[in-house]
Coordinates of C-alpha atoms and ligand atoms in Angstrom, one line a residue:
Chain S
M1 CA 66.6 93.2 95.3
K2 CA 70.2 94.2 94.7
Y3 CA 71.3 96.3 91.8
Q4 CA 74.4 97.3 89.8
E5 CA 74.1 100.9 88.8
E6 CA 76.2 103.5 87.2
C7 CA 75.7 106.4 89.6
E8 CA 76.4 110.0 88.8
L9 CA 78.4 111.9 91.4
L10 CA 76.2 114.8 92.3
E11 CA 78.1 116.4 95.2
K12 CA 81.5 116.0 96.7
S13 CA 83.0 117.6 99.8
A14 CA 86.1 117.1 101.9
L15 CA 85.2 116.8 105.6
K16 CA 88.9 116.4 106.4
N17 CA 91.8 116.4 104.0
D18 CA 91.5 112.6 103.8
I19 CA 87.7 112.1 104.4
F20 CA 85.3 112.7 101.6
K21 CA 81.5 112.8 101.4
F22 CA 80.0 111.8 98.1
K23 CA 76.3 112.2 97.1
I24 CA 75.4 110.0 94.3
K25 CA 72.3 109.6 92.2
T26 CA 70.7 106.2 92.2
E27 CA 67.4 105.3 90.7
K28 CA 67.1 101.9 92.4
I29 CA 69.5 101.4 95.2
A30 CA 68.1 104.3 97.3
K31 CA 64.6 103.0 97.1
E32 CA 65.4 99.8 98.8
A33 CA 68.3 100.7 101.1
K34 CA 68.0 100.2 104.8
A35 CA 69.9 101.7 107.7
G36 CA 73.1 99.7 108.2
Q37 CA 73.5 98.4 104.7
F38 CA 76.5 99.0 102.5
L39 CA 77.7 99.4 98.9
E40 CA 80.4 97.7 96.9
I41 CA 82.1 100.4 94.8
R42 CA 84.1 99.7 91.7
V43 CA 86.7 102.4 91.7
S44 CA 88.2 101.7 88.3
K45 CA 87.1 100.0 85.1
E46 CA 90.6 98.4 84.8
V47 CA 91.6 95.2 86.6
E48 CA 93.8 97.2 89.0
P49 CA 92.7 97.6 91.8
F50 CA 90.9 94.4 91.3
L51 CA 88.2 94.2 93.9
R52 CA 85.4 96.5 94.8
R53 CA 85.5 98.5 97.9
P54 CA 82.8 98.1 100.6
I55 CA 81.6 101.4 102.0
S56 CA 78.6 102.0 104.3
I57 CA 75.6 104.0 103.4
Y58 CA 75.6 107.3 105.4
S59 CA 72.3 108.8 104.4
I60 CA 69.4 107.7 102.1
E61 CA 67.4 110.2 100.2
K62 CA 64.6 109.8 97.6
D63 CA 66.9 109.0 94.7
C64 CA 70.2 109.7 96.2
I65 CA 72.6 108.1 98.6
E66 CA 75.4 109.7 100.6
F67 CA 78.5 107.8 101.7
I68 CA 81.6 109.0 103.5
F69 CA 85.0 107.4 103.3
Q70 CA 88.5 107.9 104.4
V71 CA 91.5 107.5 102.0
K72 CA 93.4 104.5 103.2
G73 CA 95.1 102.9 100.2
K74 CA 95.0 102.9 96.5
G75 CA 91.3 102.1 96.0
T76 CA 90.0 104.9 98.2
E77 CA 92.7 107.2 96.7
I78 CA 91.3 106.6 93.2
L79 CA 87.7 107.1 94.5
A80 CA 88.7 110.4 96.0
Q81 CA 89.8 111.7 92.6
K82 CA 86.3 111.3 91.1
Q83 CA 84.8 114.6 89.9
I84 CA 81.2 115.8 90.0
G85 CA 79.4 114.4 87.0
D86 CA 81.5 111.2 86.9
K87 CA 79.7 107.9 86.8
I88 CA 80.6 105.4 89.6
N89 CA 79.7 101.7 89.3
I90 CA 78.0 100.6 92.5
L91 CA 76.4 97.4 93.8
G92 CA 73.8 97.8 96.4
P93 CA 72.1 97.9 98.8
L94 CA 74.1 95.0 100.3
G95 CA 73.8 93.1 103.6
N96 CA 70.7 91.6 105.3
G97 CA 71.7 92.5 108.9
T98 CA 70.4 96.1 109.5
F99 CA 69.7 98.3 112.4
N100 CA 66.4 97.5 114.0
I101 CA 64.4 100.7 113.6
K102 CA 61.2 100.8 115.7
E103 CA 59.8 102.6 118.8
Y104 CA 62.0 102.5 121.9
N105 CA 62.2 104.5 125.1
T106 CA 65.9 105.2 124.8
V107 CA 68.4 104.2 122.1
A108 CA 72.2 104.6 122.7
I109 CA 74.1 105.3 119.5
I110 CA 77.8 104.8 119.9
G111 CA 80.4 105.3 117.3
G112 CA 84.2 105.6 117.0
G113 CA 86.2 107.3 114.3
I114 CA 85.1 106.6 110.8
G115 CA 82.7 104.0 112.3
I116 CA 80.3 106.8 113.1
F117 CA 79.1 107.0 109.4
P118 CA 76.9 103.8 109.2
L119 CA 75.0 105.1 112.3
Y120 CA 73.7 108.3 110.8
E121 CA 70.9 106.8 108.8
A122 CA 69.7 104.8 111.8
V123 CA 69.6 108.0 113.9
K124 CA 67.6 109.7 111.1
Q125 CA 65.1 106.9 111.1
L126 CA 64.9 106.7 114.9
K127 CA 64.1 110.4 115.2
G128 CA 60.6 110.7 116.7
K129 CA 60.5 107.0 117.6
A130 CA 62.9 107.1 120.6
K131 CA 65.0 109.2 122.8
I132 CA 68.4 109.2 121.2
N133 CA 71.6 109.5 123.2
T134 CA 74.6 109.6 120.9
Y135 CA 78.2 109.1 122.0
L136 CA 80.9 109.6 119.4
G137 CA 84.6 109.0 120.2
F138 CA 87.5 110.3 118.2
R139 CA 91.3 110.2 118.7
N140 CA 91.7 114.0 119.0
K141 CA 90.2 117.3 118.0
E142 CA 91.6 117.0 114.4
Y143 CA 89.5 113.9 113.8
V144 CA 86.1 115.1 115.1
T145 CA 83.6 115.2 112.3
N146 CA 79.9 115.3 111.5
E147 CA 79.1 116.7 115.0
Q148 CA 76.4 119.1 113.8
E149 CA 74.6 116.4 111.8
F150 CA 74.3 114.1 114.8
K151 CA 73.5 116.9 117.2
E152 CA 70.5 118.0 115.2
L153 CA 68.9 114.6 115.5
S154 CA 70.0 113.4 119.0
D155 CA 68.4 114.3 122.2
K156 CA 71.8 114.2 123.8
L157 CA 75.2 114.2 122.1
I158 CA 78.5 113.5 123.8
I159 CA 81.7 113.9 121.9
T160 CA 84.8 112.3 123.4
T161 CA 88.5 112.5 122.5
D162 CA 91.2 110.2 123.7
D163 CA 93.4 113.1 124.7
G164 CA 90.6 115.5 125.8
S165 CA 91.5 118.0 123.1
Y166 CA 87.8 118.4 122.2
G167 CA 84.6 117.5 124.1
E168 CA 85.0 115.1 127.0
K169 CA 88.3 113.3 127.7
G170 CA 88.1 109.5 127.6
F171 CA 86.3 106.7 125.7
A172 CA 82.7 107.1 124.5
I173 CA 81.6 103.9 126.2
D174 CA 82.6 105.4 129.6
F175 CA 80.0 108.1 129.2
L176 CA 77.3 105.6 128.0
K177 CA 77.9 103.6 131.2
K178 CA 77.2 106.7 133.3
D179 CA 73.8 107.5 131.7
E180 CA 70.4 105.9 131.9
K181 CA 70.2 102.3 130.6
P182 CA 69.0 102.3 127.0
D183 CA 66.6 99.7 125.5
I184 CA 69.2 99.0 122.8
I185 CA 72.7 100.0 121.8
M186 CA 73.7 100.5 118.2
A187 CA 77.4 100.6 117.7
C188 CA 80.1 100.8 115.0
G189 CA 83.8 101.6 115.4
P190 CA 87.2 100.0 115.9
M191 CA 87.4 96.4 117.2
P192 CA 88.6 97.2 120.7
M193 CA 85.7 99.5 121.1
L194 CA 83.1 97.0 119.8
K195 CA 84.5 94.3 122.1
A196 CA 84.1 96.6 125.1
I197 CA 80.6 97.5 124.1
K198 CA 79.6 93.9 123.5
K199 CA 81.0 92.9 126.9
Y200 CA 79.2 95.8 128.7
A201 CA 75.9 95.2 126.9
E202 CA 75.9 91.5 127.7
E203 CA 76.8 92.1 131.4
E204 CA 74.0 94.6 131.7
K205 CA 71.6 92.6 129.6
I206 CA 71.1 95.4 127.1
I207 CA 70.2 94.4 123.5
C208 CA 73.1 95.5 121.3
Q209 CA 73.6 95.7 117.6
I210 CA 77.2 96.1 116.2
S211 CA 78.2 96.8 112.6
L212 CA 81.3 94.7 111.6
E213 CA 83.9 94.9 108.9
E214 CA 85.8 92.1 107.2
R215 CA 87.8 91.8 104.0
M216 CA 85.4 91.0 101.2
G217 CA 85.6 89.3 97.8
C218 CA 82.1 89.5 96.4
G219 CA 80.0 91.4 99.0
L220 CA 77.1 89.2 97.9
G221 CA 77.4 86.1 100.0
A222 CA 78.9 84.0 97.2
C223 CA 82.6 83.7 98.0
L224 CA 82.3 83.0 101.7
G225 CA 85.3 85.3 102.2
C226 CA 84.1 87.7 104.9
A227 CA 83.7 85.2 107.8
V228 CA 83.0 86.1 111.4
R229 CA 82.8 83.5 114.2
K230 CA 79.3 82.5 115.4
A231 CA 78.8 82.9 119.1
G232 CA 79.1 79.6 120.9
S233 CA 81.2 77.9 118.3
T234 CA 84.5 76.5 119.5
D235 CA 88.1 76.5 118.2
D236 CA 87.8 72.8 117.5
N237 CA 84.4 73.2 115.8
P238 CA 84.2 76.7 114.5
D239 CA 81.2 78.0 112.7
Y240 CA 80.9 81.3 110.8
W241 CA 78.5 84.0 109.6
H242 CA 79.4 86.1 106.6
V243 CA 79.5 89.9 107.2
C244 CA 78.1 90.7 103.8
K245 CA 75.2 88.4 104.1
A246 CA 74.1 87.9 107.8
G247 CA 75.6 91.4 108.6
P248 CA 77.1 93.9 108.5
V249 CA 74.9 94.6 111.5
F250 CA 74.8 91.8 114.1
Y251 CA 73.2 91.3 117.5
S252 CA 76.3 91.2 119.7
T253 CA 75.1 87.9 121.3
N254 CA 75.2 86.2 117.9
V255 CA 78.9 86.8 117.2
E256 CA 82.3 86.2 118.7
I257 CA 84.7 89.1 118.1
Chain I
M1 CA 75.2 81.3 64.3
N2 CA 75.8 78.2 66.6
T3 CA 77.0 78.6 70.2
N4 CA 75.9 75.1 71.3
I5 CA 78.6 72.9 72.8
N6 CA 78.7 69.3 73.7
F7 CA 81.1 69.1 76.6
A8 CA 81.8 65.5 77.6
G9 CA 78.2 64.7 77.0
I10 CA 76.8 67.8 78.7
K11 CA 74.9 69.8 76.1
M12 CA 75.4 73.5 76.8
K13 CA 73.7 76.4 75.0
N14 CA 77.0 78.2 75.1
P15 CA 80.5 77.6 76.3
V16 CA 80.4 79.9 79.3
T17 CA 80.1 78.6 82.8
V18 CA 80.6 80.1 86.3
A19 CA 83.5 78.7 88.4
S20 CA 83.2 76.8 91.6
G21 CA 83.4 78.8 94.7
T22 CA 82.8 82.1 93.1
F23 CA 79.1 81.7 92.4
G24 CA 77.8 80.0 95.6
Y25 CA 74.8 77.9 94.6
G26 CA 73.5 80.6 92.2
R27 CA 71.1 82.5 94.4
E28 CA 73.5 85.4 95.1
Y29 CA 73.5 86.4 91.5
E30 CA 69.8 86.0 90.6
D31 CA 69.2 89.7 91.1
F32 CA 71.9 90.6 88.6
I33 CA 71.7 88.1 85.8
D34 CA 69.3 85.6 84.1
L35 CA 70.8 82.3 85.2
N36 CA 69.0 80.6 82.3
K37 CA 71.5 82.2 80.0
L38 CA 74.5 80.4 81.4
G39 CA 76.1 77.4 79.7
A40 CA 76.4 75.7 83.1
I41 CA 76.6 76.6 86.8
I42 CA 79.4 74.9 88.8
T43 CA 78.6 74.8 92.5
K44 CA 80.8 75.7 95.4
G45 CA 83.1 72.7 96.4
T46 CA 80.8 70.3 98.2
S47 CA 81.8 67.5 100.6
L48 CA 80.1 64.5 102.2
K49 CA 79.8 66.3 105.6
P50 CA 79.4 70.1 106.2
R51 CA 82.7 72.0 106.5
S52 CA 83.1 75.3 108.4
G53 CA 86.2 76.6 106.5
N54 CA 89.2 78.7 107.7
K55 CA 89.6 81.7 110.0
A56 CA 89.3 85.2 108.6
P57 CA 90.8 87.1 106.8
R58 CA 90.1 84.6 104.0
V59 CA 90.5 86.9 101.1
C60 CA 92.9 89.7 100.1
E61 CA 93.5 91.7 97.0
T62 CA 96.8 91.4 95.0
S63 CA 98.0 92.9 91.8
S64 CA 95.3 92.2 89.2
G65 CA 93.9 89.4 91.3
M66 CA 93.2 88.1 94.7
L67 CA 94.1 85.4 97.2
N68 CA 91.6 83.2 98.9
S69 CA 91.8 80.6 101.7
I70 CA 88.1 79.9 102.2
G71 CA 88.9 76.3 103.2
L72 CA 86.0 74.7 101.4
Q73 CA 83.3 75.9 103.7
N74 CA 80.1 74.2 102.5
P75 CA 76.8 72.8 103.9
G76 CA 77.5 69.2 102.8
I77 CA 75.9 67.1 100.2
E78 CA 72.7 66.3 102.1
Y79 CA 71.8 70.0 102.5
F80 CA 72.7 70.6 98.9
A81 CA 70.4 67.9 97.7
K82 CA 67.5 69.1 99.8
I83 CA 67.9 72.9 99.5
D84 CA 70.2 74.1 96.7
L85 CA 69.5 71.5 94.0
P86 CA 65.7 72.2 93.9
Y87 CA 66.5 75.9 93.6
L88 CA 69.0 75.3 90.7
K89 CA 66.6 73.0 88.9
R90 CA 64.3 75.9 88.4
F91 CA 66.7 77.2 85.7
D92 CA 67.3 76.0 82.2
T93 CA 71.0 75.6 82.6
K94 CA 73.3 72.7 83.3
I95 CA 74.3 71.9 86.9
I96 CA 77.8 70.6 87.7
V97 CA 78.7 69.8 91.3
N98 CA 82.3 70.5 92.4
A99 CA 83.1 67.6 94.7
C100 CA 85.8 67.5 97.3
G101 CA 86.9 65.1 100.0
S102 CA 89.7 64.4 102.5
T103 CA 90.2 60.7 101.6
V104 CA 89.6 58.6 98.5
E105 CA 86.8 56.9 100.4
E106 CA 85.1 60.2 101.0
Y107 CA 85.3 61.1 97.3
V108 CA 83.8 57.7 96.5
E109 CA 81.0 58.0 99.0
L110 CA 80.2 61.5 97.9
C111 CA 80.1 60.5 94.2
K112 CA 77.8 57.5 95.0
I113 CA 75.3 60.1 96.3
L114 CA 75.9 62.5 93.4
N115 CA 75.2 59.7 91.0
T116 CA 71.7 59.5 92.3
L117 CA 71.0 63.2 92.0
D118 CA 69.4 65.1 89.1
I119 CA 72.6 66.9 88.1
D120 CA 74.4 67.1 84.8
G121 CA 78.0 66.3 85.8
V122 CA 80.6 66.2 88.6
E123 CA 83.8 68.2 88.8
L124 CA 86.3 66.4 90.9
N125 CA 88.2 69.0 92.9
L126 CA 91.7 67.6 93.2
S127 CA 93.3 71.0 93.4
C128 CA 92.2 73.1 96.4
P129 CA 95.3 74.5 98.0
N130 CA 93.5 75.6 101.2
V131 CA 92.7 72.5 103.2
K132 CA 95.1 70.3 105.2
A133 CA 94.0 66.9 103.9
G134 CA 92.8 65.7 100.6
C135 CA 92.3 67.6 97.4
L136 CA 95.7 68.8 96.4
A137 CA 97.3 65.8 98.1
F138 CA 95.8 63.6 95.4
G139 CA 96.2 66.1 92.6
T140 CA 99.9 66.6 92.1
T141 CA 101.0 63.3 90.6
Y142 CA 99.9 61.0 87.7
E143 CA 99.4 58.1 90.1
G144 CA 97.4 60.2 92.6
V145 CA 95.0 61.6 90.1
K146 CA 94.6 58.3 88.4
N147 CA 93.9 56.5 91.6
V148 CA 91.2 58.7 93.0
T149 CA 89.6 59.3 89.5
S150 CA 89.4 55.6 88.7
Q151 CA 87.8 54.8 92.1
V152 CA 85.2 57.5 91.5
R153 CA 84.7 56.4 87.9
K154 CA 83.5 53.0 89.2
V155 CA 80.6 54.6 91.1
L156 CA 79.8 57.5 88.8
D157 CA 77.9 57.2 85.5
K158 CA 77.5 60.9 85.0
P159 CA 80.0 63.0 83.1
L160 CA 83.2 63.3 85.2
I161 CA 85.4 66.3 85.0
V162 CA 88.7 66.4 86.8
K163 CA 89.9 69.8 88.0
L164 CA 93.6 70.2 88.0
T165 CA 96.1 72.4 89.9
P166 CA 98.8 74.4 88.2
N167 CA 101.0 73.9 91.3
V168 CA 102.9 71.0 89.5
T169 CA 106.0 70.7 87.4
D170 CA 104.2 69.2 84.5
I171 CA 100.4 69.5 84.2
T172 CA 100.2 67.1 81.3
Q173 CA 101.1 64.3 83.6
T174 CA 98.1 64.8 85.9
A175 CA 95.9 65.4 82.9
K176 CA 97.0 62.1 81.6
G177 CA 96.3 60.5 84.9
A178 CA 92.7 61.7 84.7
E179 CA 92.3 60.6 81.1
D180 CA 93.8 57.1 81.8
A181 CA 91.4 56.7 84.7
G182 CA 88.4 57.3 82.5
A183 CA 87.5 61.0 83.2
D184 CA 85.3 62.6 80.5
A185 CA 86.9 66.0 80.7
I186 CA 89.5 68.2 82.5
S187 CA 89.1 71.6 83.9
A188 CA 92.1 73.8 84.5
I189 CA 93.2 75.7 86.3
N190 CA 92.5 76.0 90.0
T191 CA 94.3 78.7 91.9
L192 CA 98.1 79.1 92.3
L193 CA 99.4 78.9 95.8
G194 CA 100.4 82.4 96.9
M195 CA 101.1 84.7 99.9
K196 CA 100.8 88.4 100.7
I197 CA 102.5 90.0 103.7
D198 CA 101.5 93.1 105.6
I199 CA 104.9 94.9 105.7
N200 CA 103.9 96.9 108.8
K201 CA 103.0 93.9 110.9
R202 CA 105.3 91.5 109.0
T203 CA 102.6 88.9 109.1
P204 CA 100.7 87.3 106.2
I205 CA 97.3 89.0 105.6
L206 CA 95.5 85.7 105.3
A207 CA 94.8 84.0 108.6
N208 CA 95.8 80.7 106.9
N209 CA 99.1 82.4 105.8
T210 CA 98.9 81.2 102.2
G211 CA 96.0 81.1 99.7
G212 CA 95.0 80.5 96.2
L213 CA 95.7 83.2 93.6
S214 CA 93.1 83.9 91.0
G215 CA 92.1 86.7 88.6
P216 CA 93.8 88.2 85.5
A217 CA 97.2 87.8 87.2
I218 CA 97.1 84.1 86.5
K219 CA 95.6 84.1 83.0
P220 CA 98.9 83.6 81.0
V221 CA 99.7 80.5 83.2
A222 CA 96.2 79.2 82.7
V223 CA 96.3 79.6 78.9
R224 CA 99.6 77.8 78.8
C225 CA 98.2 75.0 80.9
V226 CA 95.1 74.6 78.8
Y227 CA 97.2 74.6 75.6
Q228 CA 99.5 71.9 77.0
I229 CA 96.6 69.7 78.3
A230 CA 94.6 70.0 75.1
K231 CA 97.6 69.0 73.1
T232 CA 98.2 65.9 75.3
V233 CA 94.8 64.4 76.0
K234 CA 91.8 63.5 73.8
I235 CA 89.1 64.5 76.3
P236 CA 87.8 68.0 76.2
V237 CA 89.1 70.8 78.5
M238 CA 87.3 73.5 80.4
G239 CA 89.6 76.6 80.6
L240 CA 89.6 79.0 83.4
G241 CA 91.8 81.4 85.3
G242 CA 91.5 85.2 85.0
I243 CA 88.7 85.4 82.4
M244 CA 87.1 88.8 82.6
N245 CA 85.5 89.2 79.1
G246 CA 84.8 87.6 75.7
E247 CA 88.3 88.2 74.4
D248 CA 89.8 86.3 77.3
A249 CA 87.3 83.5 76.8
I250 CA 88.1 83.3 73.0
E251 CA 91.8 83.2 73.9
F252 CA 91.3 80.1 76.0
M253 CA 89.2 78.4 73.3
I254 CA 91.8 79.0 70.7
A255 CA 94.3 77.5 73.1
G256 CA 92.2 74.3 73.1
A257 CA 89.4 74.9 75.7
T258 CA 86.0 73.5 74.7
T259 CA 84.3 75.5 77.4
V260 CA 85.3 78.3 79.8
S261 CA 84.5 79.4 83.3
I262 CA 84.3 82.7 85.0
G263 CA 85.7 82.9 88.6
A264 CA 86.8 86.0 90.4
G265 CA 85.4 88.0 87.5
N266 CA 82.0 87.5 89.0
F267 CA 83.1 89.5 92.0
V268 CA 84.2 92.5 90.0
D269 CA 81.1 92.5 87.8
P270 CA 78.2 90.2 88.7
E271 CA 77.2 90.4 85.0
C272 CA 80.6 89.3 83.8
S273 CA 79.4 85.8 82.6
I274 CA 76.5 87.2 80.6
K275 CA 78.7 90.0 79.1
T276 CA 81.2 87.3 78.1
I277 CA 78.6 85.3 76.3
Q278 CA 77.5 88.5 74.4
E279 CA 81.1 89.4 73.6
I280 CA 81.8 85.9 72.2
E281 CA 78.8 86.3 69.9
K282 CA 80.1 89.7 68.8
Y283 CA 83.5 88.2 68.0
M284 CA 81.8 85.4 66.0
Q285 CA 79.8 88.0 64.0
K286 CA 82.9 90.1 63.4
H287 CA 85.0 87.2 62.2
Q288 CA 82.1 85.5 60.4
I289 CA 82.4 82.4 62.5
E290 CA 79.3 80.2 62.0
D291 CA 80.0 77.6 64.7
I292 CA 81.8 78.3 67.9
N293 CA 83.2 74.8 67.8
S294 CA 85.4 75.8 64.9
I295 CA 87.6 78.0 67.0
I296 CA 88.4 75.3 69.6
G297 CA 92.1 74.5 69.5
S298 CA 92.6 76.6 66.4
I299 CA 95.9 78.0 67.6
K300 CA 98.6 78.4 65.0
M301 CA 102.0 78.0 66.7
N302 CA 105.0 79.9 65.6
Ligands
FAD1 C1 80.8 96.6 105.5 C2 81.9 97.6 105.4 C3 81.6 98.9 105.5 C4 82.6 99.9 105.4 N1 82.2 101.2 105.5 C5 83.1 102.2 105.4 C6 82.8 103.6 105.4 O1 81.6 104.0 105.5 N2 83.8 104.5 105.3 C7 85.1 104.2 105.2 O2 85.9 105.0 105.1 N3 85.5 102.9 105.2 C8 84.5 101.9 105.3 N4 84.9 100.6 105.3 C9 86.4 100.2 105.1 C10 86.8 100.3 103.7 O3 86.2 99.3 103.0 C11 88.3 100.2 103.5 O4 88.9 101.3 104.2 C12 88.7 100.2 102.1 O5 88.3 99.0 101.4 C13 90.2 100.4 101.9 O6 90.5 100.3 100.5 P1 91.8 100.9 99.9 O7 92.0 100.6 98.5 O8 91.9 102.4 100.3 O9 92.9 100.3 100.9 P2 93.9 99.1 100.5 O10 94.7 98.8 101.8 O11 94.7 99.3 99.3 O12 92.9 97.9 100.2 C14 93.4 96.6 99.9 C15 92.3 95.6 100.1 O13 92.0 95.4 101.5 C16 90.6 95.7 101.7 N5 90.5 96.4 103.0 C17 91.3 97.3 103.5 N6 90.8 97.7 104.7 C18 89.6 97.1 104.9 C19 88.7 97.2 105.9 N7 88.8 98.0 107.0 N8 87.5 96.5 105.8 C20 87.4 95.7 104.7 N9 88.3 95.6 103.7 C21 89.4 96.3 103.8 C22 90.2 96.6 100.5 O14 88.8 96.5 100.3 C23 91.0 96.0 99.4 O15 90.4 94.8 98.9 C24 84.0 99.5 105.3 C25 84.3 98.2 105.3 C26 83.3 97.2 105.3 C27 83.7 95.8 105.3
FMN2 C1 86.8 82.7 96.7 C2 87.1 81.5 95.8 C3 86.6 80.2 96.2 C4 86.9 79.1 95.4 N1 86.4 77.9 95.7 C5 86.7 76.8 94.9 C6 86.1 75.5 95.2 O1 85.3 75.4 96.2 N2 86.4 74.5 94.4 C7 87.2 74.6 93.3 O2 87.4 73.6 92.6 N3 87.7 75.8 93.0 C8 87.5 76.9 93.8 N4 88.0 78.1 93.4 C9 88.8 78.2 92.2 C10 88.1 78.8 91.1 O3 87.0 77.9 90.7 C11 89.0 79.0 89.8 O4 89.6 77.7 89.5 C12 90.1 79.9 90.1 O5 89.7 81.0 90.9 C13 90.7 80.5 88.8 O6 89.7 81.2 88.1 P1 89.6 82.8 88.1 O7 90.9 83.4 87.9 O8 88.6 83.2 87.0 O9 89.0 83.1 89.5 C14 87.7 79.2 94.2 C15 88.2 80.5 93.9 C16 87.9 81.6 94.6 C17 88.4 83.0 94.2
FES3 S1 82.4 89.0 100.6 FE1 81.9 87.2 99.5 S2 80.7 86.2 101.0 FE2 81.0 88.1 101.9

């Protein structure tokens, strides 16, 4: 079931000057939410900005949900102005493609930049079910965030920065490649990173789940806006999944990115 | 209080429908609203054979609205008949299929099949701006609309609604084409052709470069079109374009629309259609209107 709820903002904190963590009260969405799902947030009651904003679920609690977002344009700017006690209109939980939570020997969690947020709930739920090796990549020291939260739940955590100003220098995937082969990789981040992970996983025959983004109209599977190419379909005869319906989490072998 | 409407022979419990392409085949909204409460559901544009649609990005936000270039992705009429129609038949509402094709022959073949299905009407999409062939190609001239509509009319006994594009100099001409060919009703408007450019990359945001504009941004254009059409033809008009609430719907009806349709409003609020019905009822109470039919075309020009 999906719901439309007026959710009270319970807690708000600035992780960086442009990255905010919101904790909202939800009676219904939290009960059914799964790791990897997302929300469609109506930032204003007016017709401007017109569309809702898709934001991933960061953490699910009993009757609360946390999400973290970066201010990019006018929608997230308005969202960032909300005050504790304000009601926020939210659709959720959305998406049918979620992280496959079960027992594994080893899981590799790999995230880049603001793409690390959808991975946190997966890590929470995998705790105790698998050995968790987490690799988080950031541009530089200034961008590193949520290190402590991931550290507490991971058996191993490697932070990388492109310029070496914090943690290891290089790309997160290079460190994943050096370690023991996991049973599954769960990834989210910028497109070049996801492409590299998909390629590596398929070469090494490692099962791999990636969380994708695309511009959305409805978030419900109705408008067919958020298309992503199905694996195996050709330029002459393309075929598409929809990120909000089949995703946002896909097995890498099912999509062409 | 009466909200029943007879729209070109389709008996609806209220004038509020949901617009083609914004409501899928209904399933995506069942968690949010009671589909039984809708006047009618208009399906996604459906063609003879499945269509895969355009590359992404297919949607982008604009001032008080959005652009789309979905490219009529749909599973084809066979799949619709087998999978989606049985689902829709579970509800006590009217089902109108939005039909599209690349050639006149395709429209005719499709409508032959539609004529055999348990549906309440057909909306002929002569107005999609996002596909290379067909649709808009027939929809911009009196002759074009008249030709395809009359070919379809020959094979279709069910109520036939022709959906018009605003991307023309004079929409009363195309409306006349539909009426003269025997259409039972007109729906207006489809989207306005638009473009949005990413000024950092200097490329259009949509992969298809251009797309159809919808939402409140187009409402004044849509109201004007509905007014002009209703004044020109005798067949009833379904008004749409930027309707977000009951007040918007009433405005269209006063301009001459017999029914209305909610499009992009469903994305902003999945309950938009139901709230619109409730708000129309409130308006009727407030203004002591016994029969909704009495406001249709009640505009008083200056
Ligand atoms: C499934 C999904 C999950 C996401 N999770 C998060 C998250 O947890 N944290 C976070 O900070 N961001 C997340 N994003 C990205 C976030 O949706 C965009 O940054 C946000 O919509 C930008 O809105 P704006 O008004 O600030 O920017 P504007 O540029 O003003 O937005 C204009 C339009 O473009 C759309 N848009 C812009 N960037 C994106 C994008 N990257 N993806 C999809 N639509 C976009 C907007 O939704 C809006 O419709 C997610 C996106 C998707 C699709
Ligand atoms: C994402 C999207 C897809 C659409 N697909 C169709 C379609 O398949 N057939 C059609 O006739 N109109 C289609 N339309 C047009 C709408 O039915 C409607 O005419 C238009 O959006 C104006 O109404 P609105 O402003 O309320 O959205 C589509 C519109 C949108 C936004
Ligand atoms: S956003 Fe409408 S189908 Fe995905």
